[in-house]
Short mmCIF file of C-alpha atoms and ligand atoms in Angstrom, two decimals:
data_model
loop_
_atom_site.label_atom_id
_atom_site.label_comp_id
_atom_site.label_asym_id
_atom_site.label_seq_id
_atom_site.Cartn_x
_atom_site.Cartn_y
_atom_site.Cartn_z
CA UNK A 1 0.00 0.00 0.00
CA UNK A 2 2.83 2.41 0.96
CA UNK A 3 4.52 1.42 -2.33
CA UNK A 4 1.38 2.24 -4.33
CA UNK A 5 1.03 5.63 -2.64
CA UNK A 6 4.75 6.34 -3.27
CA UNK A 7 4.29 5.39 -6.93
CA UNK A 8 1.19 7.58 -7.31
CA UNK A 9 2.99 10.47 -5.60
CA UNK A 10 6.04 10.03 -7.86
CA UNK A 11 3.93 9.86 -11.03
CA UNK A 12 1.87 12.83 -9.93
CA UNK A 13 4.37 15.02 -8.10
CA UNK A 14 7.44 14.89 -10.35
CA UNK A 15 5.68 16.54 -13.34
CA UNK A 16 3.87 18.83 -10.89
CA UNK A 17 7.19 19.88 -9.32
CA UNK A 18 8.58 20.69 -12.79
CA UNK A 19 5.48 22.65 -13.67
CA UNK A 20 5.56 24.50 -10.36
CA UNK A 21 9.19 25.37 -10.94
CA UNK A 22 8.50 26.99 -14.33
CA UNK A 23 5.39 28.80 -13.04
CA UNK A 24 7.39 30.20 -10.12
CA UNK A 25 10.19 31.31 -12.45
CA UNK A 26 7.65 33.08 -14.75
CA UNK A 27 6.03 34.72 -11.76
CA UNK A 28 9.39 36.12 -10.56
CA UNK A 29 10.24 37.35 -14.06
CA UNK A 30 6.86 39.13 -14.34
CA UNK A 31 7.26 40.69 -10.90
CA UNK A 32 10.80 41.99 -11.67
CA UNK A 33 9.58 43.31 -15.03
CA UNK A 34 6.72 45.20 -13.39
CA UNK A 35 9.08 46.60 -10.72
CA UNK A 36 11.59 47.60 -13.42
CA UNK A 37 8.85 49.51 -15.24
CA UNK A 38 7.87 51.26 -11.99
CA UNK A 39 11.52 52.24 -11.36
CA UNK A 40 11.75 53.30 -15.03
CA UNK A 41 8.67 55.49 -14.65
CA UNK A 42 10.19 57.08 -11.54
CA UNK A 43 13.53 57.70 -13.42
CA UNK A 44 12.06 59.00 -16.69
CA UNK A 45 12.03 62.70 -15.85
CA UNK A 46 15.44 62.70 -14.15
CA UNK A 47 16.98 60.81 -17.11
CA UNK A 48 15.39 63.17 -19.58
CA UNK A 49 16.83 66.13 -17.72
CA UNK A 50 20.18 64.38 -17.17
CA UNK A 51 19.97 64.70 -13.36
CA UNK A 52 19.28 61.13 -12.40
CA UNK A 53 22.67 60.67 -10.74
CA UNK A 54 21.94 63.43 -8.28
CA UNK A 55 18.28 62.61 -7.73
CA UNK A 56 18.51 61.52 -4.08
CA UNK A 57 14.90 60.28 -4.00
CA UNK A 58 15.54 58.01 -6.98
CA UNK A 59 18.88 56.78 -5.54
CA UNK A 60 17.26 55.98 -2.20
CA UNK A 61 14.43 54.14 -3.93
CA UNK A 62 16.83 52.00 -5.99
CA UNK A 63 18.96 51.11 -2.97
CA UNK A 64 15.95 50.24 -0.81
CA UNK A 65 14.41 48.08 -3.49
CA UNK A 66 17.71 46.27 -4.14
CA UNK A 67 18.29 45.48 -0.50
CA UNK A 68 14.68 44.43 0.18
CA UNK A 69 14.55 42.12 -2.80
CA UNK A 70 18.19 41.01 -2.56
CA UNK A 71 18.74 41.89 -6.21
CA UNK A 72 21.05 44.15 -8.18
CA UNK A 73 19.47 47.27 -9.79
CA UNK A 74 21.06 49.56 -12.32
CA UNK A 75 19.58 52.55 -14.19
CA UNK A 76 21.46 53.64 -17.35
CA UNK A 77 21.12 56.66 -19.56
CA UNK A 78 20.28 56.38 -23.26
CA UNK A 79 23.95 55.54 -24.02
CA UNK A 80 23.94 52.62 -21.67
CA UNK A 81 26.12 54.29 -19.04
CA UNK A 82 25.19 53.51 -15.43
CA UNK A 83 23.77 56.54 -13.57
CA UNK A 84 22.03 55.07 -10.53
CA UNK A 85 23.00 51.60 -9.26
CA UNK A 86 22.79 49.48 -6.13
CA UNK A 87 26.36 48.44 -6.92
CA UNK A 88 28.26 51.79 -6.91
CA UNK A 89 31.01 50.41 -9.20
CA UNK A 90 28.54 50.42 -12.10
CA UNK A 91 27.97 54.22 -11.88
CA UNK A 92 29.67 55.94 -14.82
CA UNK A 93 30.50 52.57 -16.41
CA UNK A 94 29.52 51.81 -20.02
CA UNK A 95 27.16 48.84 -19.65
CA UNK A 96 26.29 48.32 -23.34
CA UNK A 97 28.40 45.17 -23.32
CA UNK A 98 25.58 43.68 -21.19
CA UNK A 99 23.49 42.29 -23.98
CA UNK A 100 20.15 42.75 -22.21
CA UNK A 101 20.84 46.48 -21.65
CA UNK A 102 21.98 47.13 -25.22
CA UNK A 103 18.97 45.15 -26.57
CA UNK A 104 16.46 46.99 -24.35
CA UNK A 105 17.89 50.31 -25.56
CA UNK A 106 18.07 49.19 -29.19
CA UNK A 107 14.69 47.39 -29.48
CA UNK A 108 12.69 49.34 -26.94
CA UNK A 109 11.39 45.98 -25.67
CA UNK A 110 11.72 44.35 -22.24
CA UNK A 111 14.38 41.62 -22.07
CA UNK A 112 14.13 38.61 -19.70
CA UNK A 113 16.39 35.60 -19.43
CA UNK A 114 19.57 34.03 -18.09
CA UNK A 115 23.17 34.28 -19.16
CA UNK A 116 26.65 33.61 -17.85
CA UNK A 117 28.10 36.56 -16.00
CA UNK A 118 31.86 37.05 -15.98
CA UNK A 119 31.52 39.45 -13.04
CA UNK A 120 29.60 36.91 -10.97
CA UNK A 121 31.46 33.88 -12.38
CA UNK A 122 28.12 32.16 -12.58
CA UNK A 123 24.68 32.32 -14.17
CA UNK A 124 22.72 35.54 -13.92
CA UNK A 125 18.95 35.97 -14.05
CA UNK A 126 17.90 39.37 -15.48
CA UNK A 127 15.08 41.68 -16.53
CA UNK A 128 15.95 44.83 -18.50
CA UNK A 129 13.33 47.36 -19.61
CA UNK A 130 13.72 50.54 -21.65
CA UNK A 131 12.74 53.88 -20.09
CA UNK A 132 10.59 55.72 -22.62
CA UNK A 133 9.65 59.36 -22.77
CA UNK A 134 7.07 59.49 -25.49
CA UNK A 135 8.80 57.62 -28.32
CA UNK A 136 12.28 58.40 -27.14
CA UNK A 137 14.42 55.92 -25.20
CA UNK A 138 15.96 57.91 -22.43
CA UNK A 139 17.58 54.99 -20.60
CA UNK A 140 17.13 51.48 -19.27
CA UNK A 141 16.54 49.75 -15.94
CA UNK A 142 17.96 46.30 -15.23
CA UNK A 143 17.09 44.13 -12.25
CA UNK A 144 19.33 41.08 -11.92
CA UNK A 145 20.18 38.42 -9.41
CA UNK A 146 22.52 35.42 -9.32
CA UNK A 147 20.72 32.36 -10.68
CA UNK A 148 21.30 30.57 -7.34
CA UNK A 149 19.13 33.11 -5.47
CA UNK A 150 16.32 32.67 -7.99
CA UNK A 151 16.70 28.90 -7.67
CA UNK A 152 16.42 29.15 -3.88
CA UNK A 153 13.13 31.03 -4.18
CA UNK A 154 11.77 28.52 -6.70
CA UNK A 155 12.94 25.58 -4.59
CA UNK A 156 11.19 26.94 -1.52
CA UNK A 157 7.92 26.39 -3.40
CA UNK A 158 8.91 22.87 -4.52
CA UNK A 159 9.89 22.00 -0.92
CA UNK A 160 6.32 22.75 0.12
CA UNK A 161 5.16 20.16 -2.39
CA UNK A 162 7.71 17.64 -1.10
CA UNK A 163 6.48 18.18 2.45
CA UNK A 164 2.91 17.42 1.39
CA UNK A 165 4.13 14.26 -0.42
CA UNK A 166 5.99 13.04 2.70
CA UNK A 167 2.95 13.75 4.83
CA UNK A 168 0.84 11.66 2.42
CA UNK A 169 3.38 8.80 2.71
CA UNK A 170 3.31 8.97 6.51
CA UNK A 171 -0.51 8.84 6.48
CA UNK A 172 -0.38 5.90 4.02
CA UNK A 173 2.05 4.05 6.36
CA UNK A 174 -0.31 4.49 9.31
CA UNK A 175 -3.28 3.34 7.22
CA UNK A 176 -1.26 0.34 5.92
CA UNK A 177 -0.32 -0.61 9.47
CA UNK A 178 -3.94 -0.42 10.60
CA UNK A 179 -4.94 -2.48 7.56
CA UNK A 180 -2.28 -5.11 8.40
CA UNK A 181 -3.49 -5.27 11.97
CA UNK A 182 -7.10 -5.76 11.01
CA UNK A 183 -6.82 -7.98 7.91
CA UNK A 184 -3.39 -9.44 7.28
CA UNK A 185 -2.73 -10.72 10.81
CA UNK A 186 -6.00 -12.67 11.16
CA UNK A 187 -5.37 -14.04 7.66
CA UNK A 188 -1.90 -15.20 8.70
CA UNK A 189 -3.30 -16.93 11.79
CA UNK A 190 -5.89 -18.65 9.62
CA UNK A 191 -3.11 -19.70 7.23
CA UNK A 192 -0.99 -21.23 10.01
CA UNK A 193 -4.07 -23.07 11.38
CA UNK A 194 -4.56 -24.55 7.88
CA UNK A 195 -0.90 -25.60 7.81
CA UNK A 196 -1.17 -27.29 11.21
CA UNK A 197 -4.29 -29.18 10.13
CA UNK A 198 -2.57 -30.25 6.91
CA UNK A 199 0.38 -31.49 9.01
CA UNK A 200 -2.00 -33.78 10.91
CA UNK A 201 -2.90 -31.74 14.00
CA UNK A 202 -6.65 -32.33 13.87
CA UNK A 203 -7.27 -30.44 17.12
CA UNK A 204 -6.12 -27.11 15.65
CA UNK A 205 -8.69 -24.30 15.32
CA UNK A 206 -8.51 -20.77 13.84
CA UNK A 207 -9.32 -17.72 16.00
CA UNK A 208 -12.75 -16.30 15.10
CA UNK A 209 -12.63 -13.13 17.19
CA UNK A 210 -10.30 -10.97 15.06
CA UNK A 211 -10.43 -9.24 11.69
CA UNK A 212 -13.24 -8.13 9.39
CA UNK A 213 -16.49 -10.19 9.22
CA UNK A 214 -15.46 -11.91 5.94
CA UNK A 215 -12.33 -13.38 7.55
CA UNK A 216 -14.26 -14.40 10.68
CA UNK A 217 -16.74 -16.21 8.45
CA UNK A 218 -13.91 -18.08 6.69
CA UNK A 219 -12.36 -18.95 10.08
CA UNK A 220 -15.70 -20.28 11.33
CA UNK A 221 -16.14 -22.40 8.18
CA UNK A 222 -12.58 -23.68 8.60
CA UNK A 223 -13.31 -24.64 12.22
CA UNK A 224 -16.52 -26.48 11.25
CA UNK A 225 -14.54 -28.38 8.61
CA UNK A 226 -11.84 -29.25 11.16
CA UNK A 227 -14.53 -30.41 13.67
CA UNK A 228 -16.06 -32.66 11.03
CA UNK A 229 -12.68 -34.06 9.90
CA UNK A 230 -11.69 -34.79 13.50
CA UNK A 231 -15.00 -36.57 14.15
CA UNK A 232 -14.71 -38.63 10.96
CA UNK A 233 -11.12 -39.69 11.66
CA UNK A 234 -12.01 -40.48 15.26
CA UNK A 235 -14.99 -42.58 14.14
CA UNK A 236 -12.85 -44.43 11.60
CA UNK A 237 -10.23 -45.23 14.23
CA UNK A 238 -12.82 -46.38 16.69
CA UNK A 239 -14.38 -48.56 13.97
CA UNK A 240 -11.06 -50.24 13.09
CA UNK A 241 -10.40 -50.88 16.78
CA UNK A 242 -13.86 -52.24 17.57
CA UNK A 243 -14.08 -54.31 14.40
CA UNK A 244 -10.71 -55.96 15.05
CA UNK A 245 -11.69 -56.63 18.62
CA UNK A 246 -15.09 -58.06 17.69
CA UNK A 247 -13.52 -60.36 15.09
CA UNK A 248 -11.24 -62.01 17.64
CA UNK A 249 -13.95 -64.13 19.32
CA UNK A 250 -15.51 -65.75 16.20
CA UNK A 251 -11.99 -66.30 14.91
CA UNK A 252 -10.95 -68.16 18.05
CA UNK A 253 -14.14 -70.27 17.74
CA UNK A 254 -13.35 -70.96 14.08
CA UNK A 255 -9.83 -72.10 15.00
CA UNK A 256 -11.13 -74.42 17.69
CA UNK A 257 -13.55 -76.03 15.20
CA UNK A 258 -10.81 -76.44 12.64
CA UNK A 259 -8.61 -78.13 15.25
CA UNK A 260 -11.55 -80.37 16.06
CA UNK A 261 -11.95 -81.14 12.39
CA UNK A 262 -8.23 -81.94 12.11
CA UNK A 263 -8.70 -84.68 14.72
CA UNK A 264 -11.75 -86.03 12.93
CA UNK A 265 -10.09 -86.25 9.50
CA UNK A 266 -6.99 -87.88 10.91
CA UNK A 267 -5.79 -90.41 8.31
CA UNK A 268 -7.37 -88.75 5.28
CA UNK A 269 -4.30 -87.03 3.82
CA UNK A 270 -6.16 -84.84 1.37
CA UNK A 271 -8.57 -83.55 4.02
CA UNK A 272 -5.68 -83.17 6.47
CA UNK A 273 -3.90 -80.83 3.98
CA UNK A 274 -7.06 -78.78 3.43
CA UNK A 275 -7.65 -78.36 7.16
CA UNK A 276 -3.95 -77.56 7.64
CA UNK A 277 -4.07 -74.69 5.13
CA UNK A 278 -7.40 -73.49 6.56
CA UNK A 279 -5.66 -73.31 9.95
CA UNK A 280 -2.73 -71.39 8.41
CA UNK A 281 -5.16 -68.87 6.85
CA UNK A 282 -6.93 -68.48 10.19
CA UNK A 283 -3.60 -67.73 11.85
CA UNK A 284 -2.82 -65.16 9.16
CA UNK A 285 -6.20 -63.54 9.75
CA UNK A 286 -5.55 -63.48 13.50
CA UNK A 287 -2.16 -61.82 12.98
CA UNK A 288 -3.79 -59.26 10.71
CA UNK A 289 -6.40 -58.44 13.33
CA UNK A 290 -3.72 -58.21 16.04
CA UNK A 291 -1.77 -55.90 13.72
CA UNK A 292 -4.77 -53.65 13.07
CA UNK A 293 -5.44 -53.44 16.80
CA UNK A 294 -1.79 -52.56 17.44
CA UNK A 295 -1.96 -49.85 14.79
CA UNK A 296 -5.08 -48.26 16.29
CA UNK A 297 -3.43 -48.33 19.70
CA UNK A 298 -0.26 -46.67 18.29
CA UNK A 299 -2.34 -43.98 16.54
CA UNK A 300 -4.25 -43.18 19.71
CA UNK A 301 -1.00 -42.93 21.71
CA UNK A 302 -2.92 -41.75 24.75
CA UNK A 303 0.16 -42.35 26.92
CA UNK A 304 3.21 -40.20 26.30
CA UNK A 305 6.75 -41.51 25.67
CA UNK A 306 8.82 -42.89 28.55
CA UNK A 307 12.61 -43.10 28.95
CA UNK A 308 14.00 -46.63 28.54
CA UNK A 309 17.42 -48.29 28.39
CA UNK A 310 17.50 -49.23 24.70
CA UNK A 311 20.70 -51.33 24.99
CA UNK A 312 19.16 -53.49 27.70
CA UNK A 313 16.01 -54.00 25.59
CA UNK A 314 18.06 -54.92 22.49
CA UNK A 315 20.07 -57.53 24.48
CA UNK A 316 16.90 -58.95 26.02
CA UNK A 317 15.06 -59.22 22.66
CA UNK A 318 18.16 -60.75 21.00
CA UNK A 319 18.16 -63.52 23.60
CA UNK A 320 14.45 -64.07 22.93
CA UNK A 321 15.07 -64.54 19.19
CA UNK A 322 18.35 -66.44 19.46
CA UNK A 323 16.83 -69.97 19.51
CA UNK A 324 14.90 -69.25 16.29
CA UNK A 325 18.02 -67.77 14.65
CA UNK A 326 20.04 -70.85 15.72
CA UNK A 327 17.36 -73.06 14.24
CA UNK A 328 17.81 -71.33 10.85
CA UNK A 329 21.59 -71.36 11.31
CA UNK A 330 21.70 -67.56 11.34
CA UNK A 331 24.40 -65.89 13.45
CA UNK A 332 22.84 -63.19 15.66
CA UNK A 333 25.31 -60.45 16.68
CA UNK A 334 24.55 -57.59 19.08
CA UNK A 335 26.58 -54.38 19.21
CA UNK A 336 25.01 -52.11 21.81
CA UNK A 337 27.05 -50.11 24.33
CA UNK A 338 25.47 -50.18 27.76
CA UNK A 339 23.31 -47.39 29.10
CA UNK A 340 21.90 -45.80 25.95
CA UNK A 341 18.62 -44.16 26.96
CA UNK A 342 15.88 -43.11 24.55
CA UNK A 343 12.42 -41.63 24.78
CA UNK A 344 9.78 -43.96 23.32
CA UNK A 345 6.15 -45.04 23.83
CA UNK A 346 5.84 -47.77 26.49
CA UNK A 347 6.51 -51.23 24.98
CA UNK A 348 7.14 -49.74 21.52
CA UNK A 349 10.90 -50.46 21.42
CA UNK A 350 10.29 -54.18 22.04
CA UNK A 351 7.49 -54.27 19.45
CA UNK A 352 9.60 -52.51 16.80
CA UNK A 353 12.64 -54.76 17.39
CA UNK A 354 10.45 -57.89 17.23
CA UNK A 355 8.88 -56.82 13.92
CA UNK A 356 12.24 -56.00 12.33
CA UNK A 357 13.97 -59.18 13.56
CA UNK A 358 10.96 -61.25 12.43
CA UNK A 359 11.24 -59.72 8.92
CA UNK A 360 15.02 -60.15 8.83
CA UNK A 361 14.91 -63.82 9.91
CA UNK A 362 12.26 -64.42 7.23
CA UNK A 363 14.73 -63.43 4.50
CA UNK A 364 18.06 -64.48 6.06
CA UNK A 365 19.66 -67.39 4.19
CA UNK A 366 21.17 -70.26 6.15
CA UNK A 367 24.65 -69.46 7.45
CA UNK A 368 24.17 -65.67 7.13
CA UNK A 369 24.55 -63.01 9.77
CA UNK A 370 21.99 -60.78 11.48
CA UNK A 371 23.27 -57.75 13.40
CA UNK A 372 21.45 -55.65 15.98
CA UNK A 373 23.31 -52.44 16.80
CA UNK A 374 22.71 -49.26 18.75
CA UNK A 375 24.59 -46.00 18.11
CA UNK A 376 23.95 -42.92 20.21
CA UNK A 377 24.27 -39.40 18.75
CA UNK A 378 24.04 -36.06 20.50
CA UNK A 379 20.26 -35.70 20.29
CA UNK A 380 19.06 -38.98 18.78
CA UNK A 381 19.95 -42.66 18.86
CA UNK A 382 19.83 -45.10 15.95
CA UNK A 383 18.85 -48.74 16.22
CA UNK A 384 19.89 -50.92 13.26
CA UNK A 385 18.68 -54.39 12.30
CA UNK A 386 20.94 -55.48 9.43
CA UNK A 387 20.44 -58.71 7.48
CA UNK A 388 22.26 -60.49 4.66
CA UNK A 389 19.06 -61.22 2.75
CA UNK A 390 18.18 -60.32 -0.86
CA UNK A 391 17.25 -56.72 0.03
CA UNK A 392 14.62 -54.59 -1.73
CA UNK A 393 14.66 -52.04 -4.56
CA UNK A 394 14.68 -48.31 -3.64
CA UNK A 395 10.93 -47.99 -4.39
CA UNK A 396 10.03 -51.19 -2.52
CA UNK A 397 11.96 -50.11 0.58
CA UNK A 398 9.54 -47.18 0.93
CA UNK A 399 6.45 -49.13 -0.24
CA UNK A 400 7.11 -51.77 2.44
CA UNK A 401 5.82 -49.31 5.06
CA UNK A 402 2.36 -49.18 3.47
CA UNK A 403 -0.34 -51.25 5.14
CA UNK A 404 -0.80 -54.73 3.65
CA UNK A 405 2.10 -54.27 1.19
CA UNK A 406 4.14 -57.47 0.76
CA UNK A 407 6.90 -58.15 -1.79
CA UNK A 408 6.15 -60.66 -4.50
CA UNK A 409 7.26 -64.08 -3.26
CA UNK A 410 7.41 -62.96 0.40
CA UNK A 411 7.28 -65.75 2.96
CA UNK A 412 3.61 -66.79 3.28
CA UNK A 413 1.73 -66.03 6.46
CA UNK A 414 2.59 -62.35 6.96
CA UNK A 415 -0.10 -59.70 7.16
CA UNK A 416 1.88 -56.82 5.64
CA UNK A 417 1.23 -54.69 8.72
CA UNK A 418 4.51 -55.14 10.64
CA UNK A 419 6.44 -52.21 9.13
CA UNK A 420 3.36 -49.94 9.15
CA UNK A 421 3.16 -50.53 12.91
CA UNK A 422 6.92 -49.93 13.30
CA UNK A 423 6.71 -46.55 11.53
CA UNK A 424 3.59 -45.55 13.44
CA UNK A 425 5.24 -46.37 16.79
CA UNK A 426 8.48 -44.59 15.82
CA UNK A 427 6.64 -41.46 14.67
CA UNK A 428 4.36 -41.43 17.72
CA UNK A 429 7.54 -41.59 19.86
CA UNK A 430 8.93 -38.51 18.08
CA UNK A 431 11.30 -40.53 15.90
CA UNK A 432 11.34 -42.19 12.50
CA UNK A 433 11.71 -45.53 10.76
CA UNK A 434 13.25 -46.33 7.38
CA UNK A 435 14.70 -49.22 5.39
CA UNK A 436 18.17 -48.56 3.97
CA UNK A 437 20.24 -50.68 1.63
CA UNK A 438 22.85 -52.58 3.69
CA UNK A 439 26.41 -52.71 2.25
CA UNK A 440 26.17 -56.53 1.99
CA UNK A 441 23.09 -56.32 -0.27
CA UNK A 442 20.52 -56.93 2.46
CA UNK A 443 18.40 -54.46 4.43
CA UNK A 444 19.52 -52.10 7.16
CA UNK A 445 16.27 -51.34 8.99
CA UNK A 446 16.89 -48.15 10.99
CA UNK A 447 14.86 -46.63 13.81
CA UNK A 448 15.83 -43.16 15.01
CA UNK A 449 14.57 -42.15 18.45
CA UNK A 450 15.04 -39.02 20.56
CA UNK A 451 17.59 -39.43 23.35
CA UNK A 452 16.19 -39.61 26.86
CA UNK A 453 17.75 -38.76 30.21
CA UNK A 454 17.63 -41.63 32.72
CA UNK A 455 15.69 -40.68 35.83
CA UNK A 456 18.38 -41.80 38.25
CA UNK A 457 21.27 -40.07 36.40
N1 ATP B 1 14.58 -57.26 5.86
C1 ATP B 1 13.84 -57.41 4.77
N2 ATP B 1 14.39 -57.88 3.60
C2 ATP B 1 13.63 -58.02 2.50
N3 ATP B 1 12.30 -57.72 2.43
C3 ATP B 1 11.71 -57.27 3.54
C4 ATP B 1 12.43 -57.09 4.76
N4 ATP B 1 11.57 -56.59 5.68
C5 ATP B 1 10.36 -56.51 5.07
N5 ATP B 1 10.43 -56.92 3.80
C6 ATP B 1 9.34 -56.95 2.81
O1 ATP B 1 8.37 -56.03 3.23
C7 ATP B 1 7.10 -56.67 3.36
C8 ATP B 1 6.29 -56.00 4.43
O2 ATP B 1 6.84 -56.24 5.70
P1 ATP B 1 5.93 -56.16 6.96
O3 ATP B 1 6.74 -56.47 8.16
O4 ATP B 1 5.19 -54.89 6.92
O5 ATP B 1 4.86 -57.29 6.70
P2 ATP B 1 5.06 -58.89 6.78
O6 ATP B 1 6.37 -59.20 7.41
O7 ATP B 1 4.81 -59.41 5.43
O8 ATP B 1 3.87 -59.27 7.71
P3 ATP B 1 3.77 -59.11 9.31
O9 ATP B 1 5.02 -58.44 9.74
O10 ATP B 1 2.57 -58.25 9.49
O11 ATP B 1 3.59 -60.47 9.82
C9 ATP B 1 7.44 -58.08 3.64
O12 ATP B 1 6.40 -58.93 3.24
C10 ATP B 1 8.69 -58.32 2.79
O13 ATP B 1 8.31 -58.59 1.46
MG1 MG B 2 6.89 -58.38 9.26
#
């Protein structure tokens, strides 16, 4: 807004200033010309009679006028010789070499303009008029001033214009500030509320008590939308949780019946195989339901993070998995310095390690190595689960975190929810989870968690 006002002022005031300057210059020229004619009228008789030099009244008038107006005045006779002058050195001097004086005497016309003056060593502004007695030219009167003095007078007018322009700018700044306070600030707050909602903070609301009515209306509409979104998401979560929970009971009953059936078909190989795979599918379904329940719990994250000894947990989980690793002839190494504390949701570290080790053992070939390591940084700590398996492509390493995503040819039985749960738990703990390519070609599953300070330290 201030910029627009400055632009308008520049477009408007620069030509105006130029115009004002020329008007002021013309006005001064006209005034000096009129005064020169008045002085000429007063000198006419004395010049005609050749007594101007001794006419004390005329001399006093010339001197007074010159000092009041801060100009130079000279009255010459018809030969262009100075007879009365504010500058005494010009009395008796032949002034016909001053072009305006010789022209006024020769043409009988007033002369106005500027020229370089050798006496002043600068530009001179002048008005020279002939003194006429009837048709005869009995002398001339010249009023002159250094150009700089004329400029000062003209500039005084232009300065007035500049002052008005600055005043307009100051008023525009105040108005712009008031405008910002009433419109831009509420808009900014609305904008940041939108950003927070987009970032996943469903509880965010925009203030509805500031700004013009239009912005308040938008803020109210935004808040209604946020209310509705929050309700919908909440309902969806609750549905996933309840549905998974409700499915558990019939599933357990189904499993029991299948087990019963397995006893009954004992001996019938074909039926035994069918019941066996039905049992395997039931187990897969159960794992999926457990996974969905775990995800809903992680999303709710009603309890905040706690500080745990990550090294101790890694050692404990490694011992839990060791028999299974031994069974597959996989060497399980642990590299975790003691006493590395992190902040994480209760039970989440164990759950994340279990999911990652489960995945790694699934793909680890016989005789390969599986490494669990912990490395503490200044603000965060990294937990790595590194396998020697076949690895995944760049795109698949990211896709693996999507719910129900499983690589083609993945070991049967998985639900495709393990990594989604890992990422959800890591994020809810203020950290992150990613799959990196391990140098040996396998996967380096990395969890980054914020460092925590042990309570007893
Ligand atoms: N270490 C790994 N090496 C190679 N592929 C992996 C590895 N970890 C995960 N994957 C791939 O990512 C897929 C998704 O893993 P995720 O843990 O989410 O599900 P899952 O293991 O199939 O099932 P769940 O863990 O729910 O029982 C896996 O099926 C597998 O194809
Ligand atoms: Mg898994």
